[in-house]
mmCIF file of C-alpha atoms in Angstrom:
data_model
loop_
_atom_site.group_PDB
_atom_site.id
_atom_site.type_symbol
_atom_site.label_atom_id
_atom_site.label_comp_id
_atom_site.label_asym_id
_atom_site.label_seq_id
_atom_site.Cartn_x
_atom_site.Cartn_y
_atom_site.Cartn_z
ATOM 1 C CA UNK S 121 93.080 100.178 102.343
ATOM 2 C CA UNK S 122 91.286 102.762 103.412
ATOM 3 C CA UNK S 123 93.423 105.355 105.588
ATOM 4 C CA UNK S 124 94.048 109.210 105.286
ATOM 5 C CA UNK S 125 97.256 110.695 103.614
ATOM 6 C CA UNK S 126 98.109 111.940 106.718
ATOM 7 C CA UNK S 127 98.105 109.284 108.838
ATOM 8 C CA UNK S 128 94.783 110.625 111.004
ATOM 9 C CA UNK S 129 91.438 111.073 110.548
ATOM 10 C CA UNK S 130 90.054 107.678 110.236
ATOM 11 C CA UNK S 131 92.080 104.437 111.397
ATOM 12 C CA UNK S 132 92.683 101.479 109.036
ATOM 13 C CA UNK S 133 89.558 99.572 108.771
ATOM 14 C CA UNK S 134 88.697 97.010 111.771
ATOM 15 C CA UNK S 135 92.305 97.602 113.086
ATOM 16 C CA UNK S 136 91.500 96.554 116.657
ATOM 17 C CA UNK S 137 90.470 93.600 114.984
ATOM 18 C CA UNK S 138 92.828 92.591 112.577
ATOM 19 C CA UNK S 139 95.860 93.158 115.864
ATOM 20 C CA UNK S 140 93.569 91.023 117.854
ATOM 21 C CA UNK S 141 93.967 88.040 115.460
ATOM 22 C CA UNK S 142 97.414 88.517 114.454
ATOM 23 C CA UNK S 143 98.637 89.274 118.342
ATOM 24 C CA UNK S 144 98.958 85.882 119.271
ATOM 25 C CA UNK S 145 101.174 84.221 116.144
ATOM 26 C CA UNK S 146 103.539 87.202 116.651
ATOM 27 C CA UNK S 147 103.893 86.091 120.762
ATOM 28 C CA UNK S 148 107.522 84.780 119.436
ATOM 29 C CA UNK S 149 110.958 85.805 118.943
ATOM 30 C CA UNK S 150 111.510 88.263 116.025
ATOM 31 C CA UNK S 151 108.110 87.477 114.606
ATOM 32 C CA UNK S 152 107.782 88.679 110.784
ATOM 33 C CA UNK S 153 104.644 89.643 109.273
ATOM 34 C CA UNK S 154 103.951 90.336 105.453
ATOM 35 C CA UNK S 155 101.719 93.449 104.909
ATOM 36 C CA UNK S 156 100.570 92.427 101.247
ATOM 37 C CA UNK S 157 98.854 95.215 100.596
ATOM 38 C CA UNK S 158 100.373 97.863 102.561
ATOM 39 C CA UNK S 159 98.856 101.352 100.953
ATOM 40 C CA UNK S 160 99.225 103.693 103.569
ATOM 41 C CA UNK S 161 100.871 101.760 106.280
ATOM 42 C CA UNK S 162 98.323 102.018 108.873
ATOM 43 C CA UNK S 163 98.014 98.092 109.832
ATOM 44 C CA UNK S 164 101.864 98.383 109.865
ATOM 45 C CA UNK S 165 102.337 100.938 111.541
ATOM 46 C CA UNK S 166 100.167 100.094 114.525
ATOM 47 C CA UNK S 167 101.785 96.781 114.352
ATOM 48 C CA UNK S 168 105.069 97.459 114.472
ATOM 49 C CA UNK S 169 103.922 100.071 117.552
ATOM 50 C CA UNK S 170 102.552 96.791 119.093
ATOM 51 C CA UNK S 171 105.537 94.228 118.800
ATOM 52 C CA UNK S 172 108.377 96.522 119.665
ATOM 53 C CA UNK S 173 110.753 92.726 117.829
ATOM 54 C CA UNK S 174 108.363 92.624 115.190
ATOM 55 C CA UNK S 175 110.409 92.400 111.519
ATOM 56 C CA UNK S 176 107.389 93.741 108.761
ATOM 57 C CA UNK S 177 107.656 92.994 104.873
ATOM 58 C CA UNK S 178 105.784 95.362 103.229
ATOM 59 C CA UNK S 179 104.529 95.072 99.506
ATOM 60 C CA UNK S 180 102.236 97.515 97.185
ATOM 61 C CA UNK S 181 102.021 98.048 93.229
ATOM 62 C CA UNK S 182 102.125 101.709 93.870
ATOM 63 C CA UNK S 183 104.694 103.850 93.796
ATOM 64 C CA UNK S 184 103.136 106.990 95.553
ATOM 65 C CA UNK S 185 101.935 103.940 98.784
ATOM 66 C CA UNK S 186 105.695 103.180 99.162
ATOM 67 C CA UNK S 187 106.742 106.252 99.375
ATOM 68 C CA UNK S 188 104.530 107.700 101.512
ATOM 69 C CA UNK S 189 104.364 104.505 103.793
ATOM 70 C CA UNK S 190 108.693 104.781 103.616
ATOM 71 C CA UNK S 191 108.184 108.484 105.759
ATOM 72 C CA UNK S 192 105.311 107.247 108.028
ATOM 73 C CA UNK S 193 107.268 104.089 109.225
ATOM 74 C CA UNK S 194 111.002 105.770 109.402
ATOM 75 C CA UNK S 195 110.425 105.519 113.294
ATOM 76 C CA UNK S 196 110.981 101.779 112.122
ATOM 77 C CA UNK S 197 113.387 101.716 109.486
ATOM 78 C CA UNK S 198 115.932 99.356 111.283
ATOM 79 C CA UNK S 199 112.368 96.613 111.497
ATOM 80 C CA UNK S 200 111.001 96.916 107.889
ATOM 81 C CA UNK S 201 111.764 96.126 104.140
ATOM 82 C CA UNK S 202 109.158 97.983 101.576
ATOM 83 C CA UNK S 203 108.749 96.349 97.900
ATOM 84 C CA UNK S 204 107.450 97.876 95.125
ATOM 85 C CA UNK S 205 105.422 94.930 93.414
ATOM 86 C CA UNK S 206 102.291 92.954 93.297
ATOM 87 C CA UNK S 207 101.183 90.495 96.065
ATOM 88 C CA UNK S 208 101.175 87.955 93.442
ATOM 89 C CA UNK S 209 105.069 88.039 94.233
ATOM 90 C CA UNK S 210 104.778 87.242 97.193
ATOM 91 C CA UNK S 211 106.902 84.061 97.249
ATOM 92 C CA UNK S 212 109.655 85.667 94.911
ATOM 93 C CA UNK S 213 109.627 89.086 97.429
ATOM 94 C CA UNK S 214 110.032 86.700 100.744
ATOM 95 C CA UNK S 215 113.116 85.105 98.667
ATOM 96 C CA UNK S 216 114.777 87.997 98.576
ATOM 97 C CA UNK S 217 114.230 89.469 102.246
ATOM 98 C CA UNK S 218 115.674 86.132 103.354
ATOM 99 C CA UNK S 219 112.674 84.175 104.273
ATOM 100 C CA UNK S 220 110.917 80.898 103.519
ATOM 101 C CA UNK S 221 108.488 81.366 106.385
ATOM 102 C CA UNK S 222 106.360 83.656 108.733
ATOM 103 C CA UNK S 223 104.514 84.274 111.160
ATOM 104 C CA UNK S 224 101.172 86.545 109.688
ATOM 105 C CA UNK S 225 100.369 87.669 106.972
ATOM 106 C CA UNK S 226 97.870 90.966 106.328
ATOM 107 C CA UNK S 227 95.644 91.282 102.703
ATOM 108 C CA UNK S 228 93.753 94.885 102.680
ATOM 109 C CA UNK S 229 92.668 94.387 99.362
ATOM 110 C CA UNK S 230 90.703 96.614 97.251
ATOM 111 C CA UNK S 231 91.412 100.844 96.471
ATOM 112 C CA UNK S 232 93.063 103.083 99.009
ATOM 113 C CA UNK S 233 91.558 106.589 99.940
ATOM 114 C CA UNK S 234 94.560 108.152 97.662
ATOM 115 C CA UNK S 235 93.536 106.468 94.908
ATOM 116 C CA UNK S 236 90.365 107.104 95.213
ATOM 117 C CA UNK S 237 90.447 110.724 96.126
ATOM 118 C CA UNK S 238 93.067 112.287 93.245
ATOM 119 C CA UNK S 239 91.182 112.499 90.404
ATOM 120 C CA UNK S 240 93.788 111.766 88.203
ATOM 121 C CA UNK S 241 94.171 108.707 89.324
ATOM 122 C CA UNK S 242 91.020 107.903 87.286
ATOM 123 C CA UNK S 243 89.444 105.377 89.624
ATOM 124 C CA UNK S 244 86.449 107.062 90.472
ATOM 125 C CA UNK S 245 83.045 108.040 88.272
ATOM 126 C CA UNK S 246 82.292 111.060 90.391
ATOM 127 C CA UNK S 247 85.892 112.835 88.807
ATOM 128 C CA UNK S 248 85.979 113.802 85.542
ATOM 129 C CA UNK S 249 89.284 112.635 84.759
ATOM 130 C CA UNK S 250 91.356 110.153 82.232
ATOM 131 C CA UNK S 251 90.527 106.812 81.994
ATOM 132 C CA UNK S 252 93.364 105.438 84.298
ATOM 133 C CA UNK S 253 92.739 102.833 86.742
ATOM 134 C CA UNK S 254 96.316 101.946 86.990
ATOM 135 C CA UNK S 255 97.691 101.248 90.711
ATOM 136 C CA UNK S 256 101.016 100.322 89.252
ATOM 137 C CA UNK S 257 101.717 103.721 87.120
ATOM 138 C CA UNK S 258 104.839 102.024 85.541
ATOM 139 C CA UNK S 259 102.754 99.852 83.597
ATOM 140 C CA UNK S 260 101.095 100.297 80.225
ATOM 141 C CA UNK S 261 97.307 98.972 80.247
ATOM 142 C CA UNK S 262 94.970 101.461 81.152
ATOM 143 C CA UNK S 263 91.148 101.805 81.427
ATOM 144 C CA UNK S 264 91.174 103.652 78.206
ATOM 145 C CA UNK S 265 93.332 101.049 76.847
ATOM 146 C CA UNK S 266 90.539 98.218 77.208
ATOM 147 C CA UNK S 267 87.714 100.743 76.856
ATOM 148 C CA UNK S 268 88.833 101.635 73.536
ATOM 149 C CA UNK S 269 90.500 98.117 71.915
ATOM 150 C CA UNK S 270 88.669 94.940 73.757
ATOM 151 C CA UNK S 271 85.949 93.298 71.760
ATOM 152 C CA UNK S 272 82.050 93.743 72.608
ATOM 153 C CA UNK S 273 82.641 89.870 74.042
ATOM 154 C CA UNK S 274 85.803 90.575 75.708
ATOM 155 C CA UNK S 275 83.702 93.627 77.517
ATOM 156 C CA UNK S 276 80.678 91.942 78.676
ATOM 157 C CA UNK S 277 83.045 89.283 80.277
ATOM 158 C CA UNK S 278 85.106 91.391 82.333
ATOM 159 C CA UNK S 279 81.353 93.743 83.235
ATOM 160 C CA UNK S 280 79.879 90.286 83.951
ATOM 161 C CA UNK S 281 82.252 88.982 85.943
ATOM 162 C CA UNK S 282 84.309 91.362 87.728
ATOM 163 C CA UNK S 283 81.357 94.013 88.066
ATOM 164 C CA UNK S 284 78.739 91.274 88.357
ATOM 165 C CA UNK S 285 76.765 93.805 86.085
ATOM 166 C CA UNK S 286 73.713 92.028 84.689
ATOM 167 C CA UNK S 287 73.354 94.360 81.749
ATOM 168 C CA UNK S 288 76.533 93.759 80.683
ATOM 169 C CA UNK S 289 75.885 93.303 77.410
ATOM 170 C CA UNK S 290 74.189 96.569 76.856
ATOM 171 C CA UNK S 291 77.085 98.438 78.460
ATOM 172 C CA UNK S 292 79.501 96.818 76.188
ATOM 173 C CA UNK S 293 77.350 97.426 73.025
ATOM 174 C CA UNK S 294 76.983 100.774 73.828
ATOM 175 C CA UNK S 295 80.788 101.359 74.738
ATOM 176 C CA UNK S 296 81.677 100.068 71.524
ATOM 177 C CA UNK S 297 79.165 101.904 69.317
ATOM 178 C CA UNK S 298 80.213 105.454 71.065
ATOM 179 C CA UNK S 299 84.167 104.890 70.711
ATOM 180 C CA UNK S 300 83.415 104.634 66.930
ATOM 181 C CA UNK S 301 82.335 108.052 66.756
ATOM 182 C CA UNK S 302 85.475 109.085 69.440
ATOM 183 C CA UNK S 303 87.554 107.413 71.772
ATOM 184 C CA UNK S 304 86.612 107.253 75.061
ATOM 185 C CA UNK S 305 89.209 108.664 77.074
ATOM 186 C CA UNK S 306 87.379 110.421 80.468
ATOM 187 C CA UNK S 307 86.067 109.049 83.521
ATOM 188 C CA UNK S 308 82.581 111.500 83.068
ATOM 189 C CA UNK S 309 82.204 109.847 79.118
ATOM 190 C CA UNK S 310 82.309 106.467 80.266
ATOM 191 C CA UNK S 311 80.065 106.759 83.435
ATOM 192 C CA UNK S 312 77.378 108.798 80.643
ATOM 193 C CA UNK S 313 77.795 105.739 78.877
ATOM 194 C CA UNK S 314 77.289 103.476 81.005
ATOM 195 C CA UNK S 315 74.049 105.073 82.468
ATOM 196 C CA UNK S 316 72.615 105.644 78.716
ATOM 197 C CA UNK S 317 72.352 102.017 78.483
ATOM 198 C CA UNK S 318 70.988 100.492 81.882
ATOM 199 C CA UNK S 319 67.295 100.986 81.850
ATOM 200 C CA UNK S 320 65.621 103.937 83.436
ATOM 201 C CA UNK S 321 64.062 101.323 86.094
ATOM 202 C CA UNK S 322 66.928 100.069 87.239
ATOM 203 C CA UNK S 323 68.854 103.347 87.234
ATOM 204 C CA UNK S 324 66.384 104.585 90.461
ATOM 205 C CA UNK S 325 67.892 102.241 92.181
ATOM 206 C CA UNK S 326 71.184 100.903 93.644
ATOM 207 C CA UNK S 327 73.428 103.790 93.539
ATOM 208 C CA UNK S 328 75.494 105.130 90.811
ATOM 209 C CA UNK S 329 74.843 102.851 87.754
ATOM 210 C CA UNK S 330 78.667 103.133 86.984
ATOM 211 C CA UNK S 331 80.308 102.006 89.826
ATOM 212 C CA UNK S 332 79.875 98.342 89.111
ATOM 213 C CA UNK S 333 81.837 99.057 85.376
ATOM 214 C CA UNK S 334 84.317 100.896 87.265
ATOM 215 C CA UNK S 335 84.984 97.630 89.800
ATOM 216 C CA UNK S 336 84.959 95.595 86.509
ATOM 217 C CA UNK S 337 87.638 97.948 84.936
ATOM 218 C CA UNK S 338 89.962 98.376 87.661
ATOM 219 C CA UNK S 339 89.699 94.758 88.722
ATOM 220 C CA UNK S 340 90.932 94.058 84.502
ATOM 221 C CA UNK S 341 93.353 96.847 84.586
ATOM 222 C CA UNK S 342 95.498 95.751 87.808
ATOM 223 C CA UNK S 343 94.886 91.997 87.579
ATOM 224 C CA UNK S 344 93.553 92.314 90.979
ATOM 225 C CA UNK S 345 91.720 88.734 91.186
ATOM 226 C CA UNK S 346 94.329 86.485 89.639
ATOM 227 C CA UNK S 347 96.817 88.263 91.846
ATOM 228 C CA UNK S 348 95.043 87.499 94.876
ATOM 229 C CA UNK S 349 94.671 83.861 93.506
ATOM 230 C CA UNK S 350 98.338 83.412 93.682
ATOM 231 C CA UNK S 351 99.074 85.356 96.929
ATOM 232 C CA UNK S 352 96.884 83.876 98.993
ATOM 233 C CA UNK S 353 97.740 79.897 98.548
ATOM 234 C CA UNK S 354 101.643 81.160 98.881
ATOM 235 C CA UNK S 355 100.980 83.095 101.969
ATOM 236 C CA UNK S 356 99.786 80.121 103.176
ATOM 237 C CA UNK S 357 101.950 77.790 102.322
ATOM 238 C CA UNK S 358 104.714 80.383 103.906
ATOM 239 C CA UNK S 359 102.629 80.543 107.388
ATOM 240 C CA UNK S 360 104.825 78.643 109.977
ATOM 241 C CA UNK S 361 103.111 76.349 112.957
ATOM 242 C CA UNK S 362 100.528 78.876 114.662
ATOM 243 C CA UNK S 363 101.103 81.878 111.906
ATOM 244 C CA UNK S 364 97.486 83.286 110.805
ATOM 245 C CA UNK S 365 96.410 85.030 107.948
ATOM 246 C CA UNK S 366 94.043 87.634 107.858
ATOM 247 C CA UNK S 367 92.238 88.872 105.083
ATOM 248 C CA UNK S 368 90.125 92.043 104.597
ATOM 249 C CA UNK S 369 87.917 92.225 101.176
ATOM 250 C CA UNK S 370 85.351 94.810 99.970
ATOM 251 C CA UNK S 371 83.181 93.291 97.196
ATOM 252 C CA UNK S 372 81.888 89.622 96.549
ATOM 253 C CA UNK S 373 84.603 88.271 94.510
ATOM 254 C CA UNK S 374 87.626 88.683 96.674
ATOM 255 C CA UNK S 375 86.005 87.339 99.588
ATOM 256 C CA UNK S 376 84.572 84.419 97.724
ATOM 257 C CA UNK S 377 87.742 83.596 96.849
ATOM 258 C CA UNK S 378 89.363 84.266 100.246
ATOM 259 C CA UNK S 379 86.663 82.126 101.482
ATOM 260 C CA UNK S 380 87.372 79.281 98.908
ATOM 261 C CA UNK S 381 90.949 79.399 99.493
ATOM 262 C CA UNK S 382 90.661 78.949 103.536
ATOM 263 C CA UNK S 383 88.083 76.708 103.514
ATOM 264 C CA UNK S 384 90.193 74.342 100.907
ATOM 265 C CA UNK S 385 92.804 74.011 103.963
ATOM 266 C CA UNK S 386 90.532 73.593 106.883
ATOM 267 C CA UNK S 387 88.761 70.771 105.577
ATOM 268 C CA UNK S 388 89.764 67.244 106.321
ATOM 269 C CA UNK S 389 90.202 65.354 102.805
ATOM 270 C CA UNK S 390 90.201 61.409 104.320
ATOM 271 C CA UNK S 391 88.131 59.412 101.669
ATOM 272 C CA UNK S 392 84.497 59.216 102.956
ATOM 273 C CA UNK S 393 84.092 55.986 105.139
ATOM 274 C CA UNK S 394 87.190 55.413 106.613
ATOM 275 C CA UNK S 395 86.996 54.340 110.462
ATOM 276 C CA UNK S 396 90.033 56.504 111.202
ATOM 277 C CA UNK S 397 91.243 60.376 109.328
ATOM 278 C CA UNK S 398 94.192 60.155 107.127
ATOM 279 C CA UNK S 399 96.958 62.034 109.267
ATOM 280 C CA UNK S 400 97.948 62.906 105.642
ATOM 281 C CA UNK S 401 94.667 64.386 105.050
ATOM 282 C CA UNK S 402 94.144 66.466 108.100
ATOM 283 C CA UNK S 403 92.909 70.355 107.948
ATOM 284 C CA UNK S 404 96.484 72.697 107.831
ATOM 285 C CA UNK S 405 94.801 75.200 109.251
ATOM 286 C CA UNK S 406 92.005 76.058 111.214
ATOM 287 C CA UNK S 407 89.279 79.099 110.818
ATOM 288 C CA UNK S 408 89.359 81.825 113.806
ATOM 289 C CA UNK S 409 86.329 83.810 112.095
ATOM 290 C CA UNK S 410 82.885 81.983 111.941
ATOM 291 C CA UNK S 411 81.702 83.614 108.321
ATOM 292 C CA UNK S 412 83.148 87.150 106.745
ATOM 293 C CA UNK S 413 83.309 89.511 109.954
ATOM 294 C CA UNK S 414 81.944 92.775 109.639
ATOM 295 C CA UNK S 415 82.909 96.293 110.733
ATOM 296 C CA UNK S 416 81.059 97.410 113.553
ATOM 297 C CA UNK S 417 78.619 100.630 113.947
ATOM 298 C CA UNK S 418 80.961 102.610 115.641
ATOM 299 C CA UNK S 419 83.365 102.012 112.623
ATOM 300 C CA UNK S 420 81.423 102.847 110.578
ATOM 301 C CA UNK S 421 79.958 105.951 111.536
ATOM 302 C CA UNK S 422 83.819 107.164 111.258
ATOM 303 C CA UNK S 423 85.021 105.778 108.332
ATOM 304 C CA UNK S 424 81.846 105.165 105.806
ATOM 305 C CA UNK S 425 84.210 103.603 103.522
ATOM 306 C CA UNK S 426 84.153 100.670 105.902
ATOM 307 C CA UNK S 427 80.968 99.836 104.827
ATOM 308 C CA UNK S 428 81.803 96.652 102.246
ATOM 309 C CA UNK S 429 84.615 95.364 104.274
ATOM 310 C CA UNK S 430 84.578 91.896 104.419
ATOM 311 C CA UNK S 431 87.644 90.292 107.433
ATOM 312 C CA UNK S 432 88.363 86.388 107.431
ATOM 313 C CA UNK S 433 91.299 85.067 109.384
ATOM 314 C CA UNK S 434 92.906 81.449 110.022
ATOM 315 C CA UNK S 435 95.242 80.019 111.771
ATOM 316 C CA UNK S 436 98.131 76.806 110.479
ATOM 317 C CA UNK S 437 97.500 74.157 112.912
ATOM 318 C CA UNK S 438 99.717 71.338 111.249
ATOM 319 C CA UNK S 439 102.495 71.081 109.155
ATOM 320 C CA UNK S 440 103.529 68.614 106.208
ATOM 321 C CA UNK S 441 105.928 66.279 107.874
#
């Protein structure tokens, strides 16, 4: 969600693109489109700018992206509905608005430059700050929180998996033996930490040694993944005939599971051998990106943050009769 407080400087990443594939599902009357993770309301904006009938629904876990994305779309007021909640809710928050179904849907998943930028926020190892992490700041669990109280196991799980760290279980033996002596509660501690215990080697290479706990935290802190695994399957399942999804990730495991998800409803399911395809078992939908898209040079020589994104899209061909 990368996209400056003010609303200039660098564009929302592959923008051009991300119009270009939703453009023709929202060739309708009073087409509505579901900005999942809507941050700073650059995607919406510049969609909204594009489909002067276009009705957005726009949903973020952060108070400060609401608010600031409520002043940059007043132009639009009359066209949009803002939640405050987690794309997870995504079935209960089209309930509410009024709809079963529509016509796109928008994931920018991942941290926006606000987060990322105020170093109380706590998301970032080159801050000294607290040990935050939280994009929701209503809610209790924190970095420090699981830092400071999860088991050496329950550690090198969430390190393994979310920050596909392979000396996971160094980092979490070493977190645990230091918040003996005092809790860890500062975003400078923790990255110390975490360099003490991956090997000198390994440290030479491959960036800041932290950032990979840091993914791990923040992905445990905001229940980023299993959030994504329930959005994505109900934006779906919302999509009308010809609607399209379009998804933008920035490390391995959201796109893997953007990919798995897609994939899942493009395939045809007909028992192998039959002489003619199962109408019943028939691909939904239909892939409009060949692989994860990437952001092109020019892009990225003005936004840098660009760099991981990761843009899938598809497209509901059928629906169940």
């Amino acid at each position: 969600m990368d996209d400056n407080v003010g609303g200039g400087g660098h564009v929302p990443v592959m923008l051009d693109r991300v119009l270009e594939l939703l453009g023709p599902a929202l060739e309708v009357p009073e087409p509505v489109v579901v900005d999942a993770n809507l941050g700073l309301g650059g995607h919406s904006q510049a969609l909204l700018a594009a489909h002067p009938a276009l009705r957005l629904i726009g949903i973020d876990r952060d108070p400060f992206a609401i608010e600031h994305s409520t002043r940059r779309l007043s132009p639009y007021a009359e066209r949009i509905t803002l939640v405050h909640a987690s794309s997870g809710d995504l079935t209960e928050v089209l309930a509410r608005a009024g709809h079963t179904t529509v016509d796109g849907v928008l994931f920018d998943l991942g941290v926006s430059s606000p987060q990322l930028d105020e170093a109380e926020r706590g998301f970032a190892y080159s801050y000294d700050a607290p040990l935050d992490m939280r994009m929701d700041t209503s809610q209790e669990l924190t970095a420090e929180r699981v830092v400071n109280t999860y088991s050496a196991a329950e550690l090198t799980r969430i390190l393994r998996d979310y920050g596909e760290e392979r000396f996971a279980g160094r980092v979490a033996g070493l977190i645990v033996k230091e918040r003996a002596k005092e809790p860890i509660a500062s975003t400078k501690r923790l990255a110390d930490i975490v360099r003490d215990a991956i090997p000198a080697a390994t440290r030479r290479t491959g960036g800041n040694p932290a950032k990979r706990t840091f993914q791990a935290l923040r992905i445990e802190v905001n229940a980023e993944l299993s959030a994504l695994e329930a959005a994505l399957p109900a934006a779906l399942d919302a999509l009308v005939l010809g609607g399209r999804v379009v998804v933008l990730s920035y490390h391995s495991l959201e796109d893997r599971l953007a990919k798995q998800a897609l994939t899942a409803r493009t395939r045809d399911t007909s028992p192998p051998g039959l002489p003619v395809p199962l109408p019943a078992h028939q691909p939904r939908f239909r892939l409009l990106t060949r692989g994860a898209e990437l952001p092109s040079d020019e892009e990225l020589a003005r936004n840098p943050r660009a760099a991981s994104a990761r843009l899938r899209a598809a497209e509901r061909i059928r629906v169940d009769d």
